Amino acid sequence: MLREDNQFLMFTHLGQLAHFVFPFGGLLVPVLLWQIKKDEILHLEEHAKEIVNFQISFTIYAIVSGILAIFFIGLGFLIIIGLITVIFPVLGAVKAANGEFYKYPLTIDFLK
């Protein structure tokens, strides 16, 4: 039986900050939480898919910006991406804690 758990959804969004601890942690932690609790938490799948889409999108943006940084073009983009990867998950966590869904801006929908 599915139950509402806004606090768990909030922690799923905050799990993205694990990329500061270990490589790809921002993707792995939310995916693991999703797989462990997918049959227990209401709306977890929608939140997790949005998180995965955000992580994949911004990984691609960071790679492209990193390549452009070689030519001194993408350095500013890397700084902006770094800020966004902290700010957006926190906004998503606040929305989830309030029982709302957060659609991450600038995200490509890989998973629907």
PDB file of C-alpha atoms in Angstrom:
ATOM      1  CA  MET A   1       0.000   0.000   0.000  1.00  0.00           C
ATOM      2  CA  LEU A   2       1.368   3.387  -0.987  1.00  0.00           C
ATOM      3  CA  ARG A   3       1.590   6.097   1.638  1.00  0.00           C
ATOM      4  CA  GLU A   4       2.356   9.805   1.484  1.00  0.00           C
ATOM      5  CA  ASP A   5       5.771  10.708   2.849  1.00  0.00           C
ATOM      6  CA  ASN A   6       6.780  14.248   1.949  1.00  0.00           C
ATOM      7  CA  GLN A   7       9.839  14.013   4.182  1.00  0.00           C
ATOM      8  CA  PHE A   8      11.180  11.039   2.211  1.00  0.00           C
ATOM      9  CA  LEU A   9      10.519  12.898  -1.058  1.00  0.00           C
ATOM     10  CA  MET A  10      12.420  15.863   0.385  1.00  0.00           C
ATOM     11  CA  PHE A  11      15.404  13.652   1.241  1.00  0.00           C
ATOM     12  CA  THR A  12      15.297  12.175  -2.260  1.00  0.00           C
ATOM     13  CA  HIS A  13      15.746  15.677  -3.704  1.00  0.00           C
ATOM     14  CA  LEU A  14      18.491  16.507  -1.198  1.00  0.00           C
ATOM     15  CA  GLY A  15      20.221  13.225  -2.092  1.00  0.00           C
ATOM     16  CA  GLN A  16      21.400  14.960  -5.249  1.00  0.00           C
ATOM     17  CA  LEU A  17      23.892  16.912  -3.161  1.00  0.00           C
ATOM     18  CA  ALA A  18      25.810  13.651  -2.732  1.00  0.00           C
ATOM     19  CA  HIS A  19      27.658  14.544  -5.942  1.00  0.00           C
ATOM     20  CA  PHE A  20      29.817  16.757  -3.731  1.00  0.00           C
ATOM     21  CA  VAL A  21      30.852  13.674  -1.725  1.00  0.00           C
ATOM     22  CA  PHE A  22      31.497  11.089  -4.456  1.00  0.00           C
ATOM     23  CA  PRO A  23      31.308  11.025  -8.268  1.00  0.00           C
ATOM     24  CA  PHE A  24      27.805  10.514  -9.648  1.00  0.00           C
ATOM     25  CA  GLY A  25      26.433  10.458  -6.097  1.00  0.00           C
ATOM     26  CA  GLY A  26      23.817  13.008  -7.093  1.00  0.00           C
ATOM     27  CA  LEU A  27      22.381  10.470  -9.497  1.00  0.00           C
ATOM     28  CA  LEU A  28      23.040   7.267  -7.585  1.00  0.00           C
ATOM     29  CA  VAL A  29      21.548   8.258  -4.216  1.00  0.00           C
ATOM     30  CA  PRO A  30      18.125   9.313  -5.579  1.00  0.00           C
ATOM     31  CA  VAL A  31      17.983   6.256  -7.865  1.00  0.00           C
ATOM     32  CA  LEU A  32      18.786   3.928  -4.961  1.00  0.00           C
ATOM     33  CA  LEU A  33      16.172   5.599  -2.744  1.00  0.00           C
ATOM     34  CA  TRP A  34      13.660   5.304  -5.579  1.00  0.00           C
ATOM     35  CA  GLN A  35      14.344   1.614  -6.126  1.00  0.00           C
ATOM     36  CA  ILE A  36      14.247   0.770  -2.430  1.00  0.00           C
ATOM     37  CA  LYS A  37      10.971   2.588  -1.669  1.00  0.00           C
ATOM     38  CA  LYS A  38       9.200   2.669  -5.049  1.00  0.00           C
ATOM     39  CA  ASP A  39       6.380   0.398  -3.869  1.00  0.00           C
ATOM     40  CA  GLU A  40       5.872   2.254  -0.586  1.00  0.00           C
ATOM     41  CA  ILE A  41       5.925   6.026  -1.214  1.00  0.00           C
ATOM     42  CA  LEU A  42       3.205   7.840  -3.131  1.00  0.00           C
ATOM     43  CA  HIS A  43       4.492  10.108  -5.961  1.00  0.00           C
ATOM     44  CA  LEU A  44       8.077   8.872  -5.536  1.00  0.00           C
ATOM     45  CA  GLU A  45       8.310   7.756  -9.150  1.00  0.00           C
ATOM     46  CA  GLU A  46       7.379  11.189 -10.519  1.00  0.00           C
ATOM     47  CA  HIS A  47       9.869  12.960  -8.266  1.00  0.00           C
ATOM     48  CA  ALA A  48      12.626  10.439  -8.970  1.00  0.00           C
ATOM     49  CA  LYS A  49      12.191  10.653 -12.734  1.00  0.00           C
ATOM     50  CA  GLU A  50      12.394  14.443 -12.559  1.00  0.00           C
ATOM     51  CA  ILE A  51      15.573  14.181 -10.455  1.00  0.00           C
ATOM     52  CA  VAL A  52      17.186  11.696 -12.862  1.00  0.00           C
ATOM     53  CA  ASN A  53      16.297  13.917 -15.836  1.00  0.00           C
ATOM     54  CA  PHE A  54      17.833  16.911 -14.039  1.00  0.00           C
ATOM     55  CA  GLN A  55      21.016  15.031 -13.166  1.00  0.00           C
ATOM     56  CA  ILE A  56      21.513  13.670 -16.683  1.00  0.00           C
ATOM     57  CA  SER A  57      20.761  17.058 -18.269  1.00  0.00           C
ATOM     58  CA  PHE A  58      23.187  18.952 -16.062  1.00  0.00           C
ATOM     59  CA  THR A  59      25.878  16.306 -16.461  1.00  0.00           C
ATOM     60  CA  ILE A  60      25.642  16.860 -20.213  1.00  0.00           C
ATOM     61  CA  TYR A  61      25.699  20.646 -19.724  1.00  0.00           C
ATOM     62  CA  ALA A  62      28.754  20.346 -17.459  1.00  0.00           C
ATOM     63  CA  ILE A  63      30.631  18.174 -19.962  1.00  0.00           C
ATOM     64  CA  VAL A  64      29.916  20.580 -22.813  1.00  0.00           C
ATOM     65  CA  SER A  65      30.886  23.557 -20.636  1.00  0.00           C
ATOM     66  CA  GLY A  66      34.044  21.753 -19.552  1.00  0.00           C
ATOM     67  CA  ILE A  67      35.034  21.241 -23.169  1.00  0.00           C
ATOM     68  CA  LEU A  68      34.276  24.892 -23.932  1.00  0.00           C
ATOM     69  CA  ALA A  69      36.284  25.939 -20.854  1.00  0.00           C
ATOM     70  CA  ILE A  70      39.378  24.681 -22.627  1.00  0.00           C
ATOM     71  CA  PHE A  71      38.818  27.602 -24.972  1.00  0.00           C
ATOM     72  CA  PHE A  72      37.916  29.934 -22.056  1.00  0.00           C
ATOM     73  CA  ILE A  73      34.308  30.083 -23.236  1.00  0.00           C
ATOM     74  CA  GLY A  74      32.617  27.697 -20.817  1.00  0.00           C
ATOM     75  CA  LEU A  75      34.209  28.719 -17.529  1.00  0.00           C
ATOM     76  CA  GLY A  76      31.305  30.994 -16.574  1.00  0.00           C
ATOM     77  CA  PHE A  77      28.841  28.267 -17.500  1.00  0.00           C
ATOM     78  CA  LEU A  78      30.621  25.823 -15.190  1.00  0.00           C
ATOM     79  CA  ILE A  79      30.247  28.244 -12.299  1.00  0.00           C
ATOM     80  CA  ILE A  80      26.555  28.751 -13.071  1.00  0.00           C
ATOM     81  CA  ILE A  81      26.005  24.993 -13.379  1.00  0.00           C
ATOM     82  CA  GLY A  82      27.716  24.495 -10.023  1.00  0.00           C
ATOM     83  CA  LEU A  83      25.354  26.972  -8.389  1.00  0.00           C
ATOM     84  CA  ILE A  84      22.292  25.526 -10.085  1.00  0.00           C
ATOM     85  CA  THR A  85      23.135  21.990  -8.937  1.00  0.00           C
ATOM     86  CA  VAL A  86      22.896  23.229  -5.357  1.00  0.00           C
ATOM     87  CA  ILE A  87      20.008  25.695  -5.610  1.00  0.00           C
ATOM     88  CA  PHE A  88      17.537  23.642  -7.667  1.00  0.00           C
ATOM     89  CA  PRO A  89      17.683  20.479  -5.491  1.00  0.00           C
ATOM     90  CA  VAL A  90      17.121  22.602  -2.383  1.00  0.00           C
ATOM     91  CA  LEU A  91      14.115  24.261  -4.062  1.00  0.00           C
ATOM     92  CA  GLY A  92      12.848  20.814  -5.060  1.00  0.00           C
ATOM     93  CA  ALA A  93      13.254  19.584  -1.489  1.00  0.00           C
ATOM     94  CA  VAL A  94      11.305  22.543  -0.082  1.00  0.00           C
ATOM     95  CA  LYS A  95       8.490  21.982  -2.588  1.00  0.00           C
ATOM     96  CA  ALA A  96       8.417  18.239  -1.824  1.00  0.00           C
ATOM     97  CA  ALA A  97       8.300  18.921   1.924  1.00  0.00           C
ATOM     98  CA  ASN A  98       5.240  21.085   1.262  1.00  0.00           C
ATOM     99  CA  GLY A  99       3.577  18.316  -0.755  1.00  0.00           C
ATOM    100  CA  GLU A 100       4.201  19.964  -4.120  1.00  0.00           C
ATOM    101  CA  PHE A 101       5.917  18.694  -7.262  1.00  0.00           C
ATOM    102  CA  TYR A 102       8.933  20.652  -8.519  1.00  0.00           C
ATOM    103  CA  LYS A 103       9.602  20.751 -12.252  1.00  0.00           C
ATOM    104  CA  TYR A 104      13.327  21.441 -12.631  1.00  0.00           C
ATOM    105  CA  PRO A 105      13.999  24.232 -15.153  1.00  0.00           C
ATOM    106  CA  LEU A 106      16.327  23.626 -18.132  1.00  0.00           C
ATOM    107  CA  THR A 107      15.817  19.859 -17.865  1.00  0.00           C
ATOM    108  CA  ILE A 108      15.555  17.474 -20.801  1.00  0.00           C
ATOM    109  CA  ASP A 109      12.883  14.787 -20.339  1.00  0.00           C
ATOM    110  CA  PHE A 110      14.782  11.542 -20.828  1.00  0.00           C
ATOM    111  CA  LEU A 111      12.419   9.571 -18.568  1.00  0.00           C
ATOM    112  CA  LYS A 112       8.720  10.294 -18.900  1.00  0.00           C
TER     113      LYS A 112
END
